[in-house]
XYZ file of C-alpha atoms in Angstrom:
579
model
C 16.704 12.012 -13.213
C 17.870 8.196 -12.188
C 16.832 7.323 -8.845
C 19.308 5.179 -7.537
C 18.180 3.775 -3.835
C 15.277 2.460 -6.530
C 17.008 1.411 -9.349
C 18.484 -0.769 -6.360
C 15.287 -1.993 -5.059
C 14.817 -3.312 -8.494
C 17.951 -4.603 -9.557
C 15.768 -7.628 -10.737
C 14.691 -5.116 -13.762
C 17.983 -4.090 -14.545
C 18.531 -6.834 -17.674
C 15.173 -6.124 -19.485
C 16.430 -2.616 -19.225
C 19.444 -3.109 -20.915
C 17.710 -5.587 -23.163
C 15.572 -3.542 -24.178
C 18.439 -0.496 -24.898
C 20.128 -3.077 -26.869
C 16.684 -3.760 -29.398
C 16.414 0.005 -29.539
C 19.656 0.300 -30.849
C 19.687 -1.721 -33.318
C 16.409 -1.057 -34.576
C 18.689 2.256 -34.725
C 21.473 0.456 -37.181
C 19.332 -1.610 -38.780
C 17.164 1.770 -39.912
C 20.346 3.725 -41.009
C 21.134 0.618 -43.293
C 17.973 1.542 -45.114
C 18.448 5.446 -45.051
C 22.666 4.767 -46.954
C 20.653 2.257 -49.134
C 17.690 4.710 -50.195
C 20.258 7.942 -50.138
C 22.498 5.960 -52.790
C 19.750 4.353 -55.031
C 18.834 8.481 -55.262
C 21.803 9.778 -56.133
C 22.377 7.141 -58.953
C 18.523 8.027 -60.047
C 19.618 12.147 -60.116
C 22.932 10.294 -61.976
C 20.954 7.995 -64.300
C 23.114 4.870 -63.828
C 20.210 2.761 -61.903
C 21.058 -0.782 -62.896
C 19.023 -3.676 -61.985
C 21.512 -5.507 -60.252
C 21.856 -2.096 -57.772
C 17.846 -2.018 -57.504
C 17.676 -5.278 -56.387
C 19.651 -4.867 -53.721
C 18.053 -2.301 -52.526
C 15.001 -3.522 -52.328
C 16.366 -6.889 -50.719
C 17.847 -4.863 -48.043
C 15.208 -2.968 -46.840
C 13.192 -5.981 -46.746
C 15.750 -7.614 -44.396
C 15.930 -4.251 -42.360
C 11.543 -4.263 -42.427
C 12.257 -7.759 -40.951
C 15.428 -6.393 -38.691
C 13.002 -3.613 -37.525
C 9.622 -6.030 -36.702
C 12.088 -7.720 -34.721
C 13.303 -5.695 -32.681
C 10.237 -3.865 -32.100
C 8.431 -6.915 -30.934
C 11.480 -8.398 -28.463
C 12.277 -4.855 -27.221
C 7.850 -4.207 -25.961
C 8.805 -7.780 -24.512
C 11.613 -6.628 -22.692
C 10.131 -3.550 -21.310
C 6.912 -5.817 -20.430
C 8.891 -7.878 -18.454
C 10.477 -4.676 -16.793
C 7.214 -3.732 -15.937
C 5.769 -7.168 -14.268
C 9.431 -7.251 -12.277
C 8.809 -3.808 -11.335
C 5.004 -4.407 -9.851
C 5.447 -7.699 -7.909
C 8.842 -6.654 -6.629
C 7.306 -3.568 -5.053
C 4.067 -4.806 -3.853
C 6.108 -7.682 -2.034
C 7.919 -5.078 -0.245
C 5.208 -3.153 0.458
C 2.820 -5.794 2.102
C 6.422 -7.673 3.580
C 6.891 -4.205 5.575
C 3.307 -3.899 6.540
C 4.104 -7.616 8.071
C 6.807 -5.833 9.923
C 5.212 -3.057 10.758
C 2.207 -5.620 12.701
C -0.662 -4.933 14.068
C 0.313 -0.837 14.981
C 0.715 0.019 10.860
C -2.125 2.036 11.536
C -0.210 4.613 14.063
C 2.030 5.284 11.490
C 0.104 5.520 7.708
C -3.500 5.339 6.419
C -5.115 2.533 5.260
C -5.944 4.669 1.786
C -2.371 5.873 1.356
C -1.374 2.256 1.693
C -4.016 0.937 -1.137
C -2.944 3.730 -3.286
C 0.275 3.711 -3.101
C 0.793 -0.397 -3.981
C -1.949 -0.152 -6.870
C -1.663 3.765 -8.836
C 1.747 4.626 -7.296
C 3.222 1.002 -8.345
C 1.674 1.619 -11.801
C 3.254 4.801 -12.278
C 6.788 3.055 -11.985
C 5.895 0.700 -14.580
C 5.858 3.196 -16.977
C 9.863 4.593 -15.401
C 11.593 1.434 -15.466
C 9.556 -0.150 -18.855
C 9.331 3.162 -20.553
C 11.586 6.091 -19.464
C 14.697 4.218 -17.805
C 15.589 2.277 -21.381
C 14.609 6.145 -22.788
C 16.688 7.823 -21.206
C 20.038 5.808 -22.043
C 18.846 4.746 -25.755
C 19.100 8.840 -25.834
C 22.196 9.398 -24.989
C 23.802 6.225 -27.322
C 21.551 7.300 -30.354
C 23.098 10.419 -30.638
C 26.514 9.317 -30.662
C 26.163 6.490 -32.558
C 24.736 8.739 -35.688
C 28.068 11.081 -35.491
C 30.293 8.168 -35.535
C 28.379 7.159 -38.054
C 27.622 10.694 -40.293
C 30.748 12.396 -39.399
C 32.759 11.197 -42.178
C 29.731 12.493 -44.179
C 30.035 15.748 -43.106
C 31.530 16.651 -39.968
C 30.776 20.346 -39.810
C 26.998 19.436 -40.440
C 27.388 16.052 -37.721
C 28.805 18.993 -34.948
C 25.779 20.785 -35.243
C 23.412 18.295 -34.563
C 25.050 16.840 -31.968
C 25.133 20.528 -30.214
C 22.246 21.237 -30.621
C 21.294 17.822 -28.547
C 22.027 19.158 -25.251
C 19.086 21.476 -25.375
C 16.140 19.514 -25.101
C 17.976 17.410 -22.094
C 18.738 21.741 -20.462
C 15.085 22.120 -21.222
C 13.885 19.261 -19.222
C 15.809 19.980 -16.228
C 14.331 22.746 -16.076
C 10.965 21.863 -16.571
C 11.625 18.948 -13.118
C 12.646 21.420 -10.605
C 8.992 23.262 -11.385
C 7.334 19.829 -11.957
C 9.293 17.939 -8.546
C 7.610 20.183 -6.221
C 3.963 20.472 -8.433
C 3.971 16.730 -8.943
C 4.675 15.793 -4.776
C 1.572 18.651 -3.906
C -0.385 16.400 -6.563
C 0.169 13.030 -4.780
C -0.448 15.430 -1.112
C -3.897 15.757 -2.691
C -4.769 12.231 -4.446
C -3.862 10.511 -1.136
C -5.798 13.067 0.683
C -8.767 13.068 -1.214
C -8.898 9.181 -1.065
C -8.827 9.287 2.549
C -11.831 10.915 2.691
C -13.337 9.309 0.124
C -12.742 5.584 1.576
C -13.767 7.348 5.378
C -16.610 8.689 4.285
C -17.509 5.106 2.104
C -17.316 3.432 5.308
C -19.409 5.397 7.114
C -22.353 6.345 4.647
C -25.107 4.670 6.597
C -23.991 6.870 9.601
C -24.190 9.791 7.446
C -27.403 8.529 6.254
C -29.170 8.479 9.816
C -27.871 11.848 10.728
C -28.689 13.713 7.228
C -25.146 14.571 7.608
C -24.708 13.307 3.657
C -24.706 16.573 2.098
C -22.353 18.875 4.289
C -19.867 15.710 3.422
C -20.429 15.534 -0.011
C -20.015 19.559 -0.081
C -16.286 18.639 1.890
C -15.764 15.978 -1.083
C -17.001 18.891 -3.476
C -13.817 21.623 -2.497
C -11.390 18.198 -2.647
C -12.260 17.996 -5.599
C -11.985 20.516 -6.887
C -8.518 21.227 -5.402
C -7.435 17.642 -7.045
C -8.591 18.910 -10.871
C -7.230 21.956 -10.458
C -4.085 20.571 -9.322
C -4.248 18.000 -12.333
C -4.814 20.906 -14.589
C -1.951 22.621 -13.332
C 0.036 19.475 -13.751
C -1.244 18.894 -17.406
C -0.880 22.825 -18.308
C 2.867 22.159 -17.218
C 3.118 19.101 -19.444
C 1.700 20.733 -22.554
C 4.438 24.165 -22.069
C 7.487 21.612 -21.785
C 6.377 19.507 -24.340
C 5.802 22.538 -26.615
C 9.472 23.291 -25.882
C 11.201 20.283 -26.420
C 9.481 20.457 -30.507
C 10.685 23.357 -31.531
C 14.077 22.112 -29.476
C 13.705 18.805 -31.226
C 12.425 20.194 -34.960
C 14.516 23.687 -34.904
C 17.564 21.227 -34.190
C 17.348 18.913 -37.331
C 16.211 22.350 -39.337
C 19.199 23.450 -38.696
C 21.567 20.629 -39.315
C 19.474 19.628 -42.382
C 20.457 23.271 -43.661
C 24.141 23.218 -43.124
C 24.010 19.662 -44.943
C 22.637 21.754 -47.446
C 24.679 24.048 -47.464
C 27.797 21.865 -47.537
C 26.195 20.388 -50.522
C 25.939 23.619 -52.492
C 29.686 24.727 -51.773
C 30.333 21.295 -53.828
C 31.563 19.525 -49.574
C 29.102 16.342 -50.228
C 27.741 14.591 -52.100
C 24.033 13.898 -53.118
C 23.904 10.799 -51.504
C 25.628 12.084 -47.924
C 23.141 15.274 -47.956
C 19.998 12.934 -47.920
C 21.716 10.634 -45.700
C 22.340 13.672 -43.237
C 18.402 14.964 -43.591
C 16.731 11.869 -43.754
C 18.997 11.122 -40.224
C 19.269 14.971 -38.536
C 15.657 13.651 -36.720
C 16.624 10.941 -35.624
C 19.731 12.563 -33.094
C 16.438 14.710 -31.541
C 13.704 12.485 -31.625
C 15.423 10.013 -29.118
C 15.052 12.603 -26.470
C 11.754 14.023 -27.033
C 10.068 11.471 -26.633
C 12.262 10.930 -23.761
C 10.571 14.503 -22.812
C 7.123 12.415 -23.272
C 7.636 9.735 -21.146
C 9.363 12.279 -18.529
C 6.104 13.470 -17.429
C 4.994 10.368 -16.189
C 8.290 9.267 -14.809
C 8.094 12.422 -12.442
C 4.618 11.350 -11.458
C 6.100 7.558 -10.375
C 9.408 9.341 -8.946
C 7.359 11.464 -6.528
C 5.132 7.659 -6.338
C 8.927 6.892 -5.304
C 8.646 8.781 -2.177
C 5.233 8.106 -1.747
C 7.031 4.226 -1.057
C 10.125 4.877 0.100
C 7.697 6.849 2.807
C 6.594 3.559 3.906
C 9.510 1.795 3.740
C 10.866 3.768 5.906
C 8.304 3.917 7.894
C 10.489 2.642 11.579
C 9.558 -1.045 12.802
C 8.032 -1.835 16.186
C 11.224 -3.622 17.790
C 10.363 -7.709 18.543
C 12.471 -10.128 20.143
C 13.706 -13.311 19.126
C 11.851 -15.415 22.367
C 8.602 -17.754 22.219
C 6.452 -18.108 24.764
C 6.536 -21.622 26.414
C 3.386 -23.939 25.852
C 1.171 -24.332 28.390
C -0.598 -21.622 30.729
C 0.859 -18.311 31.025
C 0.648 -15.370 33.241
C 1.073 -11.912 32.681
C 2.404 -9.057 34.908
C 2.150 -5.318 34.438
C 4.346 -3.372 36.679
C 4.749 0.104 36.340
C 3.358 0.754 32.675
C 3.228 4.199 30.871
C 2.013 4.837 27.932
C 1.647 7.884 25.632
C -0.432 8.359 22.608
C 1.542 12.056 22.504
C 3.808 13.581 24.257
C 1.746 15.960 26.508
C -1.089 13.369 26.928
C -0.345 9.793 29.488
C -2.992 7.531 28.983
C -1.294 5.304 31.177
C -0.286 5.917 34.759
C 1.736 3.439 36.120
C 0.093 0.068 35.615
C 0.471 -2.353 37.934
C -1.419 -5.860 37.393
C -1.128 -9.516 37.539
C -3.296 -12.102 35.825
C -2.148 -15.426 37.064
C -1.918 -18.337 34.736
C -5.802 -20.033 34.232
C -7.716 -16.977 36.029
C -10.599 -14.896 35.294
C -9.615 -11.324 35.297
C -11.598 -8.273 34.326
C -10.766 -4.359 33.943
C -13.709 -2.019 34.335
C -13.934 2.254 34.254
C -15.580 4.880 32.493
C -15.037 5.272 28.575
C -11.295 6.754 28.235
C -9.300 5.488 31.399
C -7.117 3.461 29.511
C -8.713 0.458 29.302
C -8.242 -0.742 25.477
C -4.728 1.043 25.531
C -3.814 -2.070 28.058
C -5.618 -4.302 25.577
C -3.251 -2.993 23.118
C -0.174 -3.381 24.464
C -0.788 -6.866 25.560
C -1.702 -7.819 22.068
C 1.024 -6.185 20.555
C -1.217 -3.245 18.670
C 0.166 -0.368 20.818
C 3.942 -0.335 21.094
C 6.065 2.035 22.639
C 5.599 1.547 26.398
C 7.582 2.007 29.371
C 7.724 -0.050 32.781
C 7.716 -4.030 33.142
C 5.294 -6.464 30.414
C 5.945 -9.907 31.867
C 3.689 -13.178 29.814
C 4.661 -16.612 31.311
C 7.686 -14.955 32.504
C 9.302 -13.632 29.441
C 9.570 -9.421 29.065
C 7.043 -8.740 26.513
C 9.645 -6.607 24.459
C 11.981 -9.473 24.004
C 9.048 -12.181 22.641
C 8.882 -12.458 18.752
C 5.703 -10.893 17.546
C 4.316 -14.146 15.331
C 4.609 -16.043 18.086
C 2.909 -13.782 20.235
C 0.039 -13.897 18.156
C -0.337 -17.730 18.477
C -0.676 -17.615 22.408
C -2.941 -14.277 22.576
C -5.793 -13.704 21.064
C -8.161 -10.215 21.219
C -11.650 -9.955 21.060
C -12.721 -6.465 20.447
C -16.244 -6.010 20.090
C -15.665 -5.019 16.032
C -13.475 -7.671 15.026
C -13.313 -8.379 11.171
C -15.292 -10.354 10.081
C -13.886 -11.164 6.130
C -16.764 -11.634 2.680
C -16.802 -15.290 2.329
C -17.852 -18.548 3.455
C -17.973 -19.490 6.886
C -15.628 -22.027 7.103
C -12.383 -19.341 5.552
C -13.522 -17.199 8.173
C -13.020 -20.019 10.720
C -9.843 -21.253 8.735
C -7.925 -18.119 9.246
C -7.749 -19.283 13.073
C -6.626 -22.829 12.167
C -6.062 -23.620 8.451
C -6.266 -27.566 9.158
C -9.744 -27.317 11.174
C -11.544 -30.049 10.452
C -15.096 -30.242 9.842
C -16.229 -31.717 13.231
C -13.677 -28.666 15.005
C -15.379 -25.629 13.388
C -18.553 -27.622 14.205
C -17.882 -27.893 17.754
C -17.083 -24.383 18.032
C -20.057 -23.320 16.588
C -21.858 -25.209 18.675
C -20.099 -23.923 22.036
C -21.396 -20.473 20.819
C -24.915 -21.317 19.724
C -24.612 -20.519 16.213
C -24.332 -24.199 14.717
C -28.417 -24.762 14.700
C -28.340 -21.039 12.760
C -26.213 -22.014 10.278
C -27.764 -25.338 9.650
C -30.830 -23.942 8.378
C -28.262 -22.221 5.890
C -25.107 -23.848 3.529
C -23.603 -24.806 7.266
C -20.279 -24.367 6.932
C -20.665 -22.847 3.556
C -22.916 -20.076 4.256
C -21.976 -17.185 2.706
C -21.153 -13.652 3.822
C -21.396 -10.463 2.701
C -18.542 -8.214 3.894
C -18.617 -7.454 7.570
C -20.833 -10.066 7.901
C -23.692 -7.426 7.318
C -25.880 -10.860 6.414
C -25.714 -11.525 10.237
C -26.881 -9.875 13.173
C -24.410 -8.336 15.760
C -24.808 -10.963 18.252
C -24.956 -13.623 15.291
C -21.550 -12.100 13.949
C -19.732 -11.396 17.627
C -20.634 -15.376 18.160
C -18.509 -16.323 15.314
C -15.566 -14.273 16.462
C -15.521 -15.546 19.655
C -15.643 -19.250 17.392
C -13.223 -18.171 15.553
C -10.926 -17.391 18.269
C -12.035 -20.747 20.115
C -10.432 -22.468 17.509
C -6.967 -20.609 17.481
C -6.835 -22.472 21.246
C -4.980 -19.832 22.663
C -2.967 -19.388 25.868
C -4.716 -16.117 26.827
C -7.770 -15.066 25.461
C -8.661 -10.621 25.591
C -11.762 -9.748 25.447
C -12.481 -6.176 24.651
C -15.508 -4.899 24.575
C -16.976 -7.713 23.504
C -20.424 -7.891 24.791
C -21.058 -4.278 23.320
C -23.799 -3.204 21.230
C -25.514 -6.636 20.756
C -28.137 -7.646 21.819
C -29.294 -9.062 25.767
C -29.919 -12.811 24.280
C -26.653 -13.006 22.711
C -24.453 -11.400 25.483
C -25.776 -13.724 27.899
C -24.857 -16.350 25.117
C -21.115 -14.785 24.783
C -20.829 -14.835 29.147
C -21.213 -17.954 28.993
C -19.213 -19.203 26.641
C -16.581 -16.286 28.409
C -16.638 -18.207 31.879
C -16.827 -21.535 29.990
C -13.195 -20.540 28.548
C -11.599 -18.863 32.325
C -12.045 -22.819 33.528
C -8.845 -23.254 31.318
C -7.301 -20.215 29.981
C -5.838 -17.318 31.067
C -8.679 -14.310 30.361
C -8.533 -10.693 30.984
C -12.072 -9.582 30.673
C -12.807 -5.440 30.147
C -16.192 -4.551 30.329
C -18.462 -1.838 30.532
C -20.977 -3.159 31.852
C -19.953 -4.358 36.019
C -22.760 -7.264 35.901
C -20.325 -8.995 33.584
C -17.148 -9.352 35.774
C -19.283 -10.098 39.635
C -17.607 -13.656 38.984
C -13.834 -13.034 37.938
C -10.841 -13.945 39.968
C -10.234 -10.711 40.377
C -11.075 -6.777 38.860
C -9.017 -3.531 38.490
C -11.359 -0.401 38.719
C -9.024 1.814 36.274
C -9.640 5.807 35.985
C -8.073 8.616 34.065
C -4.953 5.793 33.404
C -4.468 4.676 37.336
C -5.918 1.576 38.919
C -7.843 3.184 41.633
C -9.376 -0.187 43.293
C -8.909 -4.109 42.999
C -10.023 -6.960 44.041
C -13.391 -9.142 44.080
C -16.612 -7.808 43.362
C -17.611 -8.476 47.285
C -14.214 -6.459 48.247
C -14.812 -3.649 46.288
C -18.629 -3.284 47.154
C -17.843 -2.964 50.580
C -15.227 -0.159 50.115
C -17.844 1.606 48.681
C -15.723 3.280 46.367
C -16.149 5.024 42.584
C -16.813 0.658 41.367
C -19.223 0.434 43.788
C -20.803 3.931 42.687
C -20.668 2.361 39.275
C -22.039 -0.837 39.983
C -25.118 0.538 41.240
C -25.761 3.575 38.970
C -26.206 0.810 36.448
C -27.963 -1.956 38.181
C -30.447 0.966 38.721
C -30.784 2.335 35.462
C -31.271 -1.681 34.380
C -33.748 -2.162 36.459
C -35.768 0.734 35.678
C -35.530 -0.218 32.036
C -37.390 -3.742 32.802
C -39.887 -2.102 35.264
C -40.817 0.407 31.892
C -40.880 -2.615 29.777
C -42.931 -4.548 32.640
C -45.725 -1.578 32.462
């Protein structure tokens, strides 16, 4: 029941575990002293030989024992607490560092809800494992041996009987462990699955309400909750049954030891004091292991949680290089690039694409053709591509991911805006940004005027900036990107799902950025890409057409067909509004 990897990972907590054991052992010795003193006094009472000095000495010893026990309990609790604090801090740091190393692609391998659950509830379970279970495990081995060494001088026979009965509790624990391990692994799988469903339904609650599908999801959650309730009851039943078995073994063993001690007394082999010592201390052979059994189930839950933690810590990390990108304008080149999310479904099929430094290049095509996949690859979100990609002449695979983030900014249609103030969100891009710099980028996206009617940079934002309109939220995202002042900007459907006025404002900003930076614009609306230096038309994972807008229109291919269709639809909409 000692997971060596877990103990090795949390080596800082070892000293506190040792301290806890030593304080428990000291408390046991003080208890033994108290028992021997009381037994000696009672023997004198039986034979009528009690004297005042003996009574005073016994009282002093008992007072000292009480003080000693208080100190031991207090210091033992403190050591246990320090072990718990150390464990939680180290584990959460390890998980956090792992997520940073996994980078933006972490969601390909593990869900956010599982990371949250393991980092909170899972780590809390391991708090008991280190703070209570491990110290108790070692103390449970030391206590019976200590008592045997002391009591064997009183009655070797009774001491041997007690010592022989002690291993029956660990044997019962091992038997329970085999059942508990499988059961608790299943418990954690159902628990994390329920968390996934809850988080997804909570985030999509508005959509569920719109389509009146909330009852269906509620019914599905009820089924999952019932499954979780059933597995929880199985775990509790297992714990109750195993506790009953350990109680029978513990108290049965103590009773046998007491019976042997009384038998030896009746035979005249030990005196009254010796008999009382064995009777009073017999339960101490078993109580540490009995207490260990009560911690055992929580420890097993912690062990199951540790499997989940190590599953995260063992996730393969994307290979990141050590090279840094040169300062100044950067060109990007993709040659024969292939990519698949699944082995049997290729998304990109030999992409050749050039983004000269300081150019304005657009990538267009119907939904699902692979546009956003290319954006994800260039921003290090998608790994595992084949082919050659260079940025500023440096192979993408050899570029340090942190340095790549400094030079390449990806702006999506759903980029995250955090709860807090406008200033706090902007300073994520540039922590040392001045008020003038922040107001300048807000002015560029035509958002400063609105914010000045509120609280300026200190305007409070709700979660996902739900107190802003869609267009205002997207303009804030672009203002944050502008403050970053990167060399390469990738706009992935940055104007989708917003009003026409905001779309026009954002396109003006993008065209302004394109005058000094390398810009890749991914757009479903071809009217936005007309002024691009180069347009690539993507279809089924392949670039089928490329060139300027005029050239593509003359080719009379898929690009022109899609452009004409969109223009006809927009003109029809304008005529309908006019009438």
